[in-house]
Short mmCIF file of N, CA, C and O in Angstrom, two decimals:
data_model
loop_
_atom_site.label_atom_id
_atom_site.label_comp_id
_atom_site.label_asym_id
_atom_site.label_seq_id
_atom_site.Cartn_x
_atom_site.Cartn_y
_atom_site.Cartn_z
N MET A 1 -65.88 45.96 57.66
CA MET A 1 -65.20 44.71 57.94
C MET A 1 -63.75 44.83 57.51
O MET A 1 -63.45 45.32 56.44
N THR A 2 -62.85 44.39 58.37
CA THR A 2 -61.43 44.42 58.05
C THR A 2 -60.85 43.02 58.17
O THR A 2 -61.44 42.13 58.76
N ASP A 3 -59.68 42.85 57.63
CA ASP A 3 -58.94 41.59 57.72
C ASP A 3 -57.71 41.88 58.57
O ASP A 3 -56.84 42.65 58.17
N ALA A 4 -57.64 41.27 59.76
CA ALA A 4 -56.57 41.57 60.72
C ALA A 4 -55.17 41.32 60.16
O ALA A 4 -54.21 41.93 60.61
N ALA A 5 -55.05 40.44 59.17
CA ALA A 5 -53.74 40.15 58.59
C ALA A 5 -53.38 41.10 57.45
O ALA A 5 -52.25 41.11 56.99
N CYS A 6 -54.33 41.91 57.00
CA CYS A 6 -54.13 42.78 55.85
C CYS A 6 -53.41 44.07 56.26
O CYS A 6 -53.85 44.78 57.17
N THR A 7 -52.33 44.37 55.57
CA THR A 7 -51.56 45.58 55.85
C THR A 7 -52.43 46.84 55.78
O THR A 7 -52.37 47.69 56.66
N PHE A 8 -53.24 46.97 54.73
CA PHE A 8 -54.03 48.18 54.58
C PHE A 8 -55.18 48.24 55.57
O PHE A 8 -55.57 49.33 56.00
N CYS A 9 -55.73 47.11 55.97
CA CYS A 9 -56.74 47.12 57.03
C CYS A 9 -56.12 47.61 58.34
O CYS A 9 -56.76 48.30 59.12
N ARG A 10 -54.85 47.28 58.55
CA ARG A 10 -54.14 47.75 59.74
C ARG A 10 -53.88 49.26 59.67
O ARG A 10 -53.88 49.94 60.69
N VAL A 11 -53.70 49.78 58.47
CA VAL A 11 -53.60 51.24 58.30
C VAL A 11 -54.95 51.86 58.64
O VAL A 11 -55.02 52.86 59.37
N VAL A 12 -56.03 51.27 58.12
CA VAL A 12 -57.38 51.78 58.38
C VAL A 12 -57.68 51.81 59.87
O VAL A 12 -58.19 52.80 60.40
N ASP A 13 -57.33 50.72 60.59
CA ASP A 13 -57.68 50.67 62.03
C ASP A 13 -56.66 51.37 62.92
O ASP A 13 -56.83 51.45 64.13
N GLY A 14 -55.61 51.92 62.32
CA GLY A 14 -54.64 52.71 63.07
C GLY A 14 -53.52 51.92 63.72
O GLY A 14 -52.67 52.51 64.38
N THR A 15 -53.47 50.61 63.52
CA THR A 15 -52.37 49.85 64.11
C THR A 15 -51.08 50.00 63.32
O THR A 15 -50.00 49.70 63.83
N LEU A 16 -51.16 50.46 62.08
CA LEU A 16 -49.99 50.86 61.30
C LEU A 16 -50.14 52.34 61.00
O LEU A 16 -51.22 52.79 60.59
N GLU A 17 -49.07 53.10 61.18
CA GLU A 17 -49.17 54.53 60.96
C GLU A 17 -49.18 54.85 59.47
O GLU A 17 -48.69 54.07 58.65
N SER A 18 -49.75 56.00 59.16
CA SER A 18 -49.79 56.47 57.78
C SER A 18 -49.82 57.99 57.78
O SER A 18 -50.12 58.62 58.78
N SER A 19 -49.49 58.53 56.62
CA SER A 19 -49.56 59.97 56.41
C SER A 19 -50.81 60.24 55.59
O SER A 19 -50.82 60.09 54.36
N VAL A 20 -51.88 60.60 56.27
CA VAL A 20 -53.20 60.69 55.67
C VAL A 20 -53.36 61.98 54.84
O VAL A 20 -53.00 63.06 55.29
N VAL A 21 -53.91 61.81 53.67
CA VAL A 21 -54.25 62.92 52.78
C VAL A 21 -55.74 63.22 52.89
O VAL A 21 -56.14 64.38 52.93
N HIS A 22 -56.55 62.17 52.94
CA HIS A 22 -58.01 62.32 53.00
C HIS A 22 -58.61 61.10 53.70
O HIS A 22 -58.14 59.98 53.51
N GLU A 23 -59.66 61.35 54.48
CA GLU A 23 -60.39 60.25 55.09
C GLU A 23 -61.86 60.63 55.16
O GLU A 23 -62.21 61.76 55.49
N ASP A 24 -62.71 59.68 54.81
CA ASP A 24 -64.14 59.84 55.01
C ASP A 24 -64.67 58.51 55.55
O ASP A 24 -63.87 57.65 55.95
N ASP A 25 -65.97 58.32 55.60
CA ASP A 25 -66.53 57.11 56.19
C ASP A 25 -66.13 55.84 55.45
O ASP A 25 -66.03 54.77 56.06
N ASP A 26 -65.89 55.94 54.14
CA ASP A 26 -65.68 54.75 53.32
C ASP A 26 -64.28 54.59 52.74
O ASP A 26 -63.91 53.48 52.34
N PHE A 27 -63.51 55.68 52.67
CA PHE A 27 -62.22 55.63 51.97
C PHE A 27 -61.13 56.34 52.75
O PHE A 27 -61.39 57.25 53.53
N LEU A 28 -59.90 55.90 52.49
CA LEU A 28 -58.72 56.51 53.08
C LEU A 28 -57.72 56.74 51.96
O LEU A 28 -57.49 55.84 51.13
N ALA A 29 -57.13 57.93 51.92
CA ALA A 29 -56.06 58.25 50.98
C ALA A 29 -54.84 58.62 51.81
O ALA A 29 -54.92 59.48 52.69
N PHE A 30 -53.72 57.97 51.54
CA PHE A 30 -52.51 58.19 52.32
C PHE A 30 -51.28 58.03 51.44
O PHE A 30 -51.35 57.45 50.35
N MET A 31 -50.15 58.53 51.93
CA MET A 31 -48.91 58.49 51.15
C MET A 31 -48.36 57.08 51.07
O MET A 31 -48.34 56.34 52.06
N ASP A 32 -47.92 56.70 49.88
CA ASP A 32 -47.26 55.41 49.66
C ASP A 32 -45.88 55.47 50.32
O ASP A 32 -45.16 56.45 50.13
N ILE A 33 -45.50 54.44 51.07
CA ILE A 33 -44.19 54.45 51.73
C ILE A 33 -43.05 54.11 50.77
O ILE A 33 -41.88 54.30 51.11
N GLN A 34 -43.39 53.64 49.57
CA GLN A 34 -42.40 53.39 48.52
C GLN A 34 -42.84 54.15 47.26
O GLN A 34 -43.22 53.54 46.27
N PRO A 35 -42.78 55.47 47.31
CA PRO A 35 -43.37 56.26 46.22
C PRO A 35 -42.62 56.15 44.90
O PRO A 35 -41.39 56.10 44.88
N VAL A 36 -43.40 56.12 43.82
CA VAL A 36 -42.84 56.20 42.47
C VAL A 36 -42.26 57.60 42.27
O VAL A 36 -41.18 57.76 41.73
N THR A 37 -43.01 58.59 42.72
CA THR A 37 -42.57 59.99 42.68
C THR A 37 -43.03 60.64 43.98
O THR A 37 -43.90 60.12 44.68
N ARG A 38 -42.45 61.78 44.31
CA ARG A 38 -42.86 62.50 45.52
C ARG A 38 -44.31 62.93 45.36
O ARG A 38 -44.68 63.56 44.37
N GLY A 39 -45.14 62.59 46.33
CA GLY A 39 -46.56 62.90 46.27
C GLY A 39 -47.42 61.69 45.92
O GLY A 39 -48.63 61.81 45.78
N HIS A 40 -46.82 60.51 45.81
CA HIS A 40 -47.52 59.27 45.46
C HIS A 40 -48.52 58.90 46.57
O HIS A 40 -48.14 58.66 47.70
N VAL A 41 -49.80 58.86 46.22
CA VAL A 41 -50.89 58.61 47.17
C VAL A 41 -51.57 57.29 46.82
O VAL A 41 -51.74 56.96 45.65
N LEU A 42 -51.98 56.57 47.85
CA LEU A 42 -52.82 55.37 47.69
C LEU A 42 -54.22 55.70 48.17
O LEU A 42 -54.39 56.32 49.22
N VAL A 43 -55.21 55.29 47.41
CA VAL A 43 -56.61 55.45 47.79
C VAL A 43 -57.18 54.05 47.98
O VAL A 43 -57.09 53.21 47.08
N ILE A 44 -57.74 53.80 49.17
CA ILE A 44 -58.26 52.46 49.48
C ILE A 44 -59.66 52.55 50.07
O ILE A 44 -59.99 53.53 50.74
N PRO A 45 -60.47 51.51 49.84
CA PRO A 45 -61.72 51.43 50.59
C PRO A 45 -61.40 50.99 52.01
O PRO A 45 -60.49 50.18 52.23
N LYS A 46 -62.13 51.51 52.98
CA LYS A 46 -61.92 51.08 54.37
C LYS A 46 -62.43 49.66 54.59
O LYS A 46 -61.89 48.93 55.41
N HIS A 47 -63.44 49.28 53.84
CA HIS A 47 -63.97 47.92 53.91
C HIS A 47 -63.03 47.02 53.12
O HIS A 47 -62.69 47.32 51.98
N HIS A 48 -62.61 45.90 53.71
CA HIS A 48 -61.66 45.03 53.02
C HIS A 48 -62.27 44.42 51.77
O HIS A 48 -63.34 43.84 51.79
N ALA A 49 -61.56 44.57 50.68
CA ALA A 49 -61.87 43.90 49.41
C ALA A 49 -60.52 43.58 48.78
O ALA A 49 -59.66 44.46 48.67
N THR A 50 -60.32 42.34 48.41
CA THR A 50 -59.03 41.94 47.85
C THR A 50 -58.83 42.45 46.44
O THR A 50 -57.76 42.96 46.09
N VAL A 51 -59.85 42.32 45.60
CA VAL A 51 -59.76 42.75 44.20
C VAL A 51 -60.95 43.65 43.88
O VAL A 51 -61.96 43.66 44.58
N LEU A 52 -60.82 44.39 42.78
CA LEU A 52 -61.83 45.37 42.40
C LEU A 52 -63.21 44.75 42.25
O LEU A 52 -64.22 45.35 42.62
N GLY A 53 -63.29 43.53 41.74
CA GLY A 53 -64.57 42.86 41.55
C GLY A 53 -65.33 42.59 42.83
O GLY A 53 -66.53 42.31 42.80
N GLU A 54 -64.68 42.69 43.97
CA GLU A 54 -65.34 42.51 45.26
C GLU A 54 -66.04 43.78 45.74
O GLU A 54 -66.80 43.73 46.70
N LEU A 55 -65.78 44.91 45.08
CA LEU A 55 -66.48 46.15 45.39
C LEU A 55 -67.72 46.23 44.52
O LEU A 55 -67.67 45.87 43.34
N ASP A 56 -68.82 46.72 45.06
CA ASP A 56 -69.96 46.96 44.17
C ASP A 56 -69.65 48.19 43.31
O ASP A 56 -68.69 48.91 43.56
N GLU A 57 -70.44 48.39 42.29
CA GLU A 57 -70.15 49.46 41.33
C GLU A 57 -70.14 50.85 41.96
O GLU A 57 -69.33 51.69 41.58
N ASP A 58 -71.02 51.10 42.90
CA ASP A 58 -71.05 52.42 43.54
C ASP A 58 -69.76 52.67 44.31
O ASP A 58 -69.19 53.77 44.27
N ALA A 59 -69.27 51.65 45.02
CA ALA A 59 -68.02 51.80 45.76
C ALA A 59 -66.84 51.96 44.81
O ALA A 59 -65.93 52.76 45.06
N GLY A 60 -66.85 51.23 43.69
CA GLY A 60 -65.79 51.37 42.69
C GLY A 60 -65.77 52.78 42.11
O GLY A 60 -64.70 53.39 41.96
N ALA A 61 -66.95 53.30 41.80
CA ALA A 61 -67.03 54.67 41.27
C ALA A 61 -66.56 55.68 42.32
O ALA A 61 -65.84 56.63 42.00
N ALA A 62 -66.95 55.47 43.57
CA ALA A 62 -66.55 56.38 44.64
C ALA A 62 -65.04 56.35 44.84
O ALA A 62 -64.43 57.39 45.11
N LEU A 63 -64.41 55.19 44.70
CA LEU A 63 -62.96 55.07 44.80
C LEU A 63 -62.29 56.00 43.78
O LEU A 63 -61.38 56.75 44.11
N PHE A 64 -62.80 55.98 42.56
CA PHE A 64 -62.23 56.82 41.52
C PHE A 64 -62.57 58.30 41.72
O PHE A 64 -61.78 59.17 41.36
N ARG A 65 -63.71 58.60 42.33
CA ARG A 65 -64.03 60.01 42.64
C ARG A 65 -63.02 60.56 43.65
O ARG A 65 -62.55 61.69 43.52
N VAL A 66 -62.68 59.76 44.66
CA VAL A 66 -61.67 60.20 45.64
C VAL A 66 -60.33 60.39 44.92
O VAL A 66 -59.64 61.39 45.13
N ALA A 67 -59.97 59.46 44.06
CA ALA A 67 -58.71 59.56 43.33
C ALA A 67 -58.68 60.80 42.44
O ALA A 67 -57.64 61.45 42.31
N GLN A 68 -59.81 61.14 41.84
CA GLN A 68 -59.89 62.34 41.01
C GLN A 68 -59.62 63.58 41.86
O GLN A 68 -58.92 64.50 41.43
N ARG A 69 -60.14 63.60 43.07
CA ARG A 69 -59.89 64.74 43.96
C ARG A 69 -58.42 64.78 44.39
O ARG A 69 -57.83 65.86 44.52
N VAL A 70 -57.82 63.60 44.62
CA VAL A 70 -56.39 63.54 44.95
C VAL A 70 -55.58 64.11 43.79
O VAL A 70 -54.65 64.90 44.00
N ALA A 71 -55.92 63.71 42.56
CA ALA A 71 -55.20 64.21 41.39
C ALA A 71 -55.27 65.73 41.30
O ALA A 71 -54.26 66.40 41.05
N ALA A 72 -56.46 66.28 41.54
CA ALA A 72 -56.61 67.75 41.51
C ALA A 72 -55.77 68.38 42.62
O ALA A 72 -55.14 69.42 42.41
N ALA A 73 -55.76 67.77 43.79
CA ALA A 73 -54.98 68.31 44.91
C ALA A 73 -53.49 68.27 44.59
O ALA A 73 -52.75 69.21 44.92
N LEU A 74 -53.03 67.20 43.93
CA LEU A 74 -51.62 67.12 43.54
C LEU A 74 -51.25 68.27 42.61
O LEU A 74 -50.20 68.89 42.75
N ARG A 75 -52.12 68.57 41.67
CA ARG A 75 -51.84 69.65 40.71
C ARG A 75 -51.77 71.01 41.40
O ARG A 75 -51.07 71.90 40.95
N ARG A 76 -52.51 71.17 42.49
CA ARG A 76 -52.53 72.45 43.23
C ARG A 76 -51.54 72.47 44.40
O ARG A 76 -51.43 73.49 45.09
N SER A 77 -50.84 71.38 44.65
CA SER A 77 -50.08 71.21 45.89
C SER A 77 -48.76 71.96 45.96
O SER A 77 -48.22 72.13 47.05
N GLY A 78 -48.22 72.35 44.84
CA GLY A 78 -46.88 72.91 44.86
C GLY A 78 -45.80 71.86 44.63
O GLY A 78 -44.64 72.20 44.40
N LEU A 79 -46.16 70.57 44.72
CA LEU A 79 -45.22 69.51 44.36
C LEU A 79 -45.06 69.50 42.85
O LEU A 79 -45.98 69.88 42.12
N PRO A 80 -43.90 69.07 42.35
CA PRO A 80 -43.75 68.97 40.90
C PRO A 80 -44.84 68.06 40.33
O PRO A 80 -44.99 66.91 40.77
N CYS A 81 -45.62 68.56 39.39
CA CYS A 81 -46.75 67.79 38.86
C CYS A 81 -47.17 68.36 37.51
O CYS A 81 -47.95 69.31 37.45
N ASP A 82 -46.64 67.77 36.44
CA ASP A 82 -47.03 68.16 35.09
C ASP A 82 -48.12 67.24 34.55
O ASP A 82 -48.69 67.49 33.49
N GLY A 83 -48.38 66.16 35.24
CA GLY A 83 -49.40 65.19 34.86
C GLY A 83 -49.63 64.26 36.04
O GLY A 83 -48.93 64.35 37.06
N VAL A 84 -50.61 63.39 35.91
CA VAL A 84 -50.94 62.45 36.98
C VAL A 84 -51.22 61.09 36.36
O VAL A 84 -51.91 61.00 35.34
N ASN A 85 -50.68 60.04 36.98
CA ASN A 85 -51.04 58.68 36.62
C ASN A 85 -51.90 58.09 37.71
O ASN A 85 -51.70 58.37 38.90
N MET A 86 -52.85 57.27 37.30
CA MET A 86 -53.62 56.43 38.22
C MET A 86 -53.36 55.01 37.79
O MET A 86 -53.39 54.70 36.59
N PHE A 87 -53.09 54.15 38.76
CA PHE A 87 -52.75 52.77 38.45
C PHE A 87 -53.39 51.86 39.48
O PHE A 87 -53.23 52.06 40.68
N LEU A 88 -54.14 50.87 38.99
CA LEU A 88 -54.76 49.90 39.88
C LEU A 88 -54.33 48.52 39.41
O LEU A 88 -54.63 48.12 38.29
N ALA A 89 -53.58 47.83 40.24
CA ALA A 89 -53.16 46.46 39.95
C ALA A 89 -54.20 45.53 40.57
O ALA A 89 -54.39 45.54 41.78
N ASP A 90 -54.86 44.73 39.75
CA ASP A 90 -55.97 43.89 40.19
C ASP A 90 -55.56 42.43 40.08
O ASP A 90 -55.75 41.80 39.04
N GLY A 91 -54.97 41.91 41.13
CA GLY A 91 -54.52 40.52 41.16
C GLY A 91 -53.01 40.42 41.05
O GLY A 91 -52.33 41.32 40.55
N GLU A 92 -52.49 39.32 41.54
CA GLU A 92 -51.04 39.12 41.59
C GLU A 92 -50.39 39.19 40.21
O GLU A 92 -49.31 39.77 40.06
N ALA A 93 -51.03 38.64 39.19
CA ALA A 93 -50.46 38.67 37.84
C ALA A 93 -50.36 40.10 37.30
O ALA A 93 -49.56 40.37 36.41
N ALA A 94 -51.15 41.00 37.87
CA ALA A 94 -51.12 42.41 37.47
C ALA A 94 -50.21 43.22 38.39
O ALA A 94 -50.27 44.44 38.40
N PHE A 95 -49.39 42.53 39.18
CA PHE A 95 -48.43 43.14 40.11
C PHE A 95 -49.05 43.73 41.35
O PHE A 95 -48.48 44.62 41.97
N GLN A 96 -50.24 43.25 41.74
CA GLN A 96 -50.81 43.68 43.01
C GLN A 96 -50.01 43.02 44.12
O GLN A 96 -49.92 41.81 44.20
N GLU A 97 -49.41 43.83 44.98
CA GLU A 97 -48.57 43.32 46.05
C GLU A 97 -49.28 43.24 47.39
O GLU A 97 -48.94 42.40 48.21
N VAL A 98 -50.23 44.12 47.64
CA VAL A 98 -51.00 44.09 48.88
C VAL A 98 -52.42 43.64 48.51
O VAL A 98 -53.07 44.28 47.68
N PRO A 99 -52.90 42.54 49.10
CA PRO A 99 -54.21 42.01 48.72
C PRO A 99 -55.38 42.79 49.33
O PRO A 99 -56.17 42.28 50.12
N HIS A 100 -55.45 44.05 48.99
CA HIS A 100 -56.53 44.97 49.38
C HIS A 100 -56.61 45.97 48.24
O HIS A 100 -55.59 46.53 47.84
N VAL A 101 -57.78 46.18 47.70
CA VAL A 101 -57.93 47.11 46.57
C VAL A 101 -57.26 48.44 46.90
O VAL A 101 -57.48 48.98 47.98
N HIS A 102 -56.44 48.91 45.99
CA HIS A 102 -55.82 50.22 46.17
C HIS A 102 -55.50 50.83 44.82
O HIS A 102 -55.08 50.16 43.89
N LEU A 103 -55.76 52.12 44.74
CA LEU A 103 -55.53 52.88 43.52
C LEU A 103 -54.37 53.84 43.77
O LEU A 103 -54.43 54.67 44.67
N HIS A 104 -53.33 53.68 42.98
CA HIS A 104 -52.17 54.57 43.06
C HIS A 104 -52.48 55.85 42.29
O HIS A 104 -52.98 55.80 41.17
N VAL A 105 -52.17 56.99 42.88
CA VAL A 105 -52.32 58.29 42.22
C VAL A 105 -51.00 59.01 42.45
O VAL A 105 -50.64 59.27 43.59
N PHE A 106 -50.28 59.30 41.36
CA PHE A 106 -48.98 59.93 41.57
C PHE A 106 -48.68 60.96 40.49
O PHE A 106 -49.04 60.81 39.34
N PRO A 107 -48.01 62.04 40.93
CA PRO A 107 -47.66 63.11 40.00
C PRO A 107 -46.54 62.69 39.07
O PRO A 107 -45.68 61.88 39.44
N ARG A 108 -46.58 63.26 37.86
CA ARG A 108 -45.58 62.95 36.85
C ARG A 108 -44.90 64.23 36.38
O ARG A 108 -45.53 65.29 36.30
N THR A 109 -43.63 64.10 36.07
CA THR A 109 -42.87 65.17 35.45
C THR A 109 -42.00 64.55 34.37
O THR A 109 -41.65 63.36 34.46
N PRO A 110 -41.61 65.33 33.37
CA PRO A 110 -40.72 64.78 32.35
C PRO A 110 -39.44 64.25 32.98
O PRO A 110 -38.86 64.88 33.86
N GLY A 111 -39.04 63.06 32.57
CA GLY A 111 -37.78 62.49 33.05
C GLY A 111 -37.82 61.94 34.46
O GLY A 111 -36.78 61.69 35.05
N ASP A 112 -39.03 61.72 35.03
CA ASP A 112 -39.10 61.24 36.42
C ASP A 112 -38.72 59.76 36.58
O ASP A 112 -38.61 59.26 37.68
N GLY A 113 -38.51 59.07 35.47
CA GLY A 113 -38.02 57.70 35.53
C GLY A 113 -39.09 56.62 35.50
O GLY A 113 -38.78 55.46 35.29
N PHE A 114 -40.34 56.96 35.70
CA PHE A 114 -41.39 55.95 35.69
C PHE A 114 -41.76 55.63 34.25
O PHE A 114 -41.89 56.52 33.42
N ARG A 115 -41.92 54.33 33.97
CA ARG A 115 -42.35 53.93 32.64
C ARG A 115 -43.08 52.60 32.70
O ARG A 115 -42.86 51.80 33.61
N ILE A 116 -43.95 52.42 31.75
CA ILE A 116 -44.64 51.15 31.57
C ILE A 116 -44.18 50.63 30.22
O ILE A 116 -44.29 51.33 29.21
N ASP A 117 -43.67 49.42 30.20
CA ASP A 117 -43.15 48.86 28.98
C ASP A 117 -44.02 47.67 28.58
O ASP A 117 -44.36 46.84 29.42
N ALA A 118 -44.40 47.61 27.34
CA ALA A 118 -45.23 46.52 26.85
C ALA A 118 -44.98 46.34 25.36
O ALA A 118 -44.21 47.09 24.75
N ASP A 119 -45.65 45.38 24.78
CA ASP A 119 -45.55 45.10 23.36
C ASP A 119 -46.63 45.94 22.66
O ASP A 119 -47.72 45.47 22.38
N TRP A 120 -46.33 47.22 22.41
CA TRP A 120 -47.31 48.17 21.88
C TRP A 120 -47.32 48.12 20.36
O TRP A 120 -46.64 48.88 19.70
N TYR A 121 -48.08 47.25 19.77
CA TYR A 121 -48.25 47.31 18.33
C TYR A 121 -49.73 47.13 18.00
O TYR A 121 -50.48 46.54 18.75
N VAL A 122 -50.13 47.68 16.86
CA VAL A 122 -51.53 47.63 16.43
C VAL A 122 -51.86 46.19 16.07
O VAL A 122 -51.17 45.54 15.28
N ARG A 123 -52.93 45.68 16.68
CA ARG A 123 -53.36 44.30 16.46
C ARG A 123 -54.34 44.24 15.28
O ARG A 123 -55.07 45.22 15.02
N PRO A 124 -54.39 43.10 14.61
CA PRO A 124 -55.35 42.94 13.51
C PRO A 124 -56.79 43.01 14.02
O PRO A 124 -57.09 42.59 15.14
N ARG A 125 -57.70 43.54 13.19
CA ARG A 125 -59.10 43.73 13.58
C ARG A 125 -59.74 42.43 14.03
O ARG A 125 -60.48 42.40 15.01
N ASP A 126 -59.47 41.29 13.35
CA ASP A 126 -60.11 40.03 13.74
C ASP A 126 -59.68 39.61 15.15
O ASP A 126 -60.48 39.08 15.93
N GLU A 127 -58.43 39.89 15.51
CA GLU A 127 -57.96 39.59 16.87
C GLU A 127 -58.68 40.48 17.89
O GLU A 127 -59.09 40.02 18.96
N LEU A 128 -58.85 41.76 17.56
CA LEU A 128 -59.57 42.68 18.46
C LEU A 128 -61.04 42.30 18.59
O LEU A 128 -61.60 42.32 19.68
N ASP A 129 -61.67 41.92 17.46
CA ASP A 129 -63.07 41.50 17.49
C ASP A 129 -63.25 40.24 18.34
O ASP A 129 -64.22 40.13 19.11
N GLU A 130 -62.34 39.31 18.23
CA GLU A 130 -62.40 38.07 19.02
C GLU A 130 -62.26 38.37 20.51
O GLU A 130 -63.00 37.83 21.35
N ALA A 131 -61.34 39.26 20.86
CA ALA A 131 -61.17 39.64 22.26
C ALA A 131 -62.40 40.37 22.78
O ALA A 131 -62.84 40.15 23.91
N ALA A 132 -62.98 41.25 21.95
CA ALA A 132 -64.19 41.97 22.35
C ALA A 132 -65.33 41.00 22.62
O ALA A 132 -66.08 41.14 23.59
N ALA A 133 -65.47 39.97 21.79
CA ALA A 133 -66.52 38.96 21.99
C ALA A 133 -66.29 38.21 23.30
O ALA A 133 -67.25 37.92 24.03
N ALA A 134 -65.05 37.90 23.60
CA ALA A 134 -64.75 37.19 24.85
C ALA A 134 -65.12 38.06 26.05
O ALA A 134 -65.71 37.56 27.02
N VAL A 135 -64.80 39.34 26.00
CA VAL A 135 -65.14 40.25 27.10
C VAL A 135 -66.66 40.37 27.23
O VAL A 135 -67.21 40.32 28.33
N ARG A 136 -67.36 40.52 26.10
CA ARG A 136 -68.83 40.61 26.14
C ARG A 136 -69.43 39.36 26.79
O ARG A 136 -70.40 39.46 27.54
N SER A 137 -68.84 38.19 26.54
CA SER A 137 -69.38 36.96 27.12
C SER A 137 -69.23 36.93 28.64
O SER A 137 -69.97 36.23 29.32
N GLY A 138 -68.28 37.68 29.15
CA GLY A 138 -68.07 37.75 30.59
C GLY A 138 -68.78 38.91 31.26
O GLY A 138 -68.70 39.07 32.47
N TRP A 139 -69.46 39.74 30.47
CA TRP A 139 -70.14 40.93 30.99
C TRP A 139 -71.30 40.52 31.88
O TRP A 139 -72.04 39.60 31.56
N SER A 140 -71.46 41.21 32.99
CA SER A 140 -72.62 40.96 33.85
C SER A 140 -73.24 42.27 34.25
O SER A 140 -72.58 43.30 34.32
N THR A 141 -74.51 42.21 34.56
CA THR A 141 -75.24 43.38 35.03
C THR A 141 -75.23 43.36 36.53
O THR A 141 -75.45 42.31 37.14
N PRO A 142 -74.95 44.50 37.20
CA PRO A 142 -74.91 44.50 38.66
C PRO A 142 -76.28 44.19 39.25
O PRO A 142 -77.30 44.46 38.63
N ALA A 143 -76.26 43.65 40.43
CA ALA A 143 -77.51 43.37 41.15
C ALA A 143 -78.23 44.68 41.44
O ALA A 143 -77.59 45.70 41.68
N ALA A 144 -79.53 44.65 41.40
CA ALA A 144 -80.32 45.85 41.69
C ALA A 144 -80.02 46.37 43.09
O ALA A 144 -79.88 45.59 44.02
N GLY A 145 -79.88 47.66 43.18
CA GLY A 145 -79.69 48.29 44.50
C GLY A 145 -78.27 48.20 45.03
O GLY A 145 -78.06 48.46 46.20
N SER A 146 -77.29 47.82 44.20
CA SER A 146 -75.93 47.73 44.73
C SER A 146 -75.42 49.14 45.03
O SER A 146 -75.58 50.06 44.25
N SER A 147 -74.85 49.28 46.21
CA SER A 147 -74.30 50.58 46.62
C SER A 147 -73.40 50.38 47.82
O SER A 147 -73.35 49.31 48.40
N GLY A 148 -72.69 51.44 48.18
CA GLY A 148 -71.85 51.41 49.36
C GLY A 148 -70.47 50.89 49.06
O GLY A 148 -70.11 50.67 47.94
N ALA A 149 -69.70 50.63 50.11
CA ALA A 149 -68.32 50.21 49.97
C ALA A 149 -68.18 48.69 49.93
O ALA A 149 -67.11 48.17 50.07
N GLY A 150 -69.23 47.96 49.71
CA GLY A 150 -69.10 46.53 49.51
C GLY A 150 -69.50 45.78 50.68
O GLY A 150 -69.28 44.74 51.03
#
């Protein structure tokens, strides 16, 4: 199932061109048109899902398996690649710009200019314990037999 208004669904159906790295029945990996670094690849499910939670666990795991293969290919590609970042923005507040699940996989080199800036300080244990309890309260078990691309 695709969403005709979705940019990445249009890439999947071929109405928008892309530079394909990998394609199988469920996933497409292609070059980002606004790369962080040369070799920046996007991995997407072919089935439309706006956020990660819309994919069942098997499809989510498969998304990361494809990304792992992309990362290995980047390291063997001859492109500058001393490391690899994977980045998934899940929702607008997390800087997701295209409302279709996509995992960024891009090679890193010293001084390439990419950085993530945050308030990195060690939090008190009681604050961490409280956050852990909140996450546990939201934990759910997947439905039996969940599989596929959603």
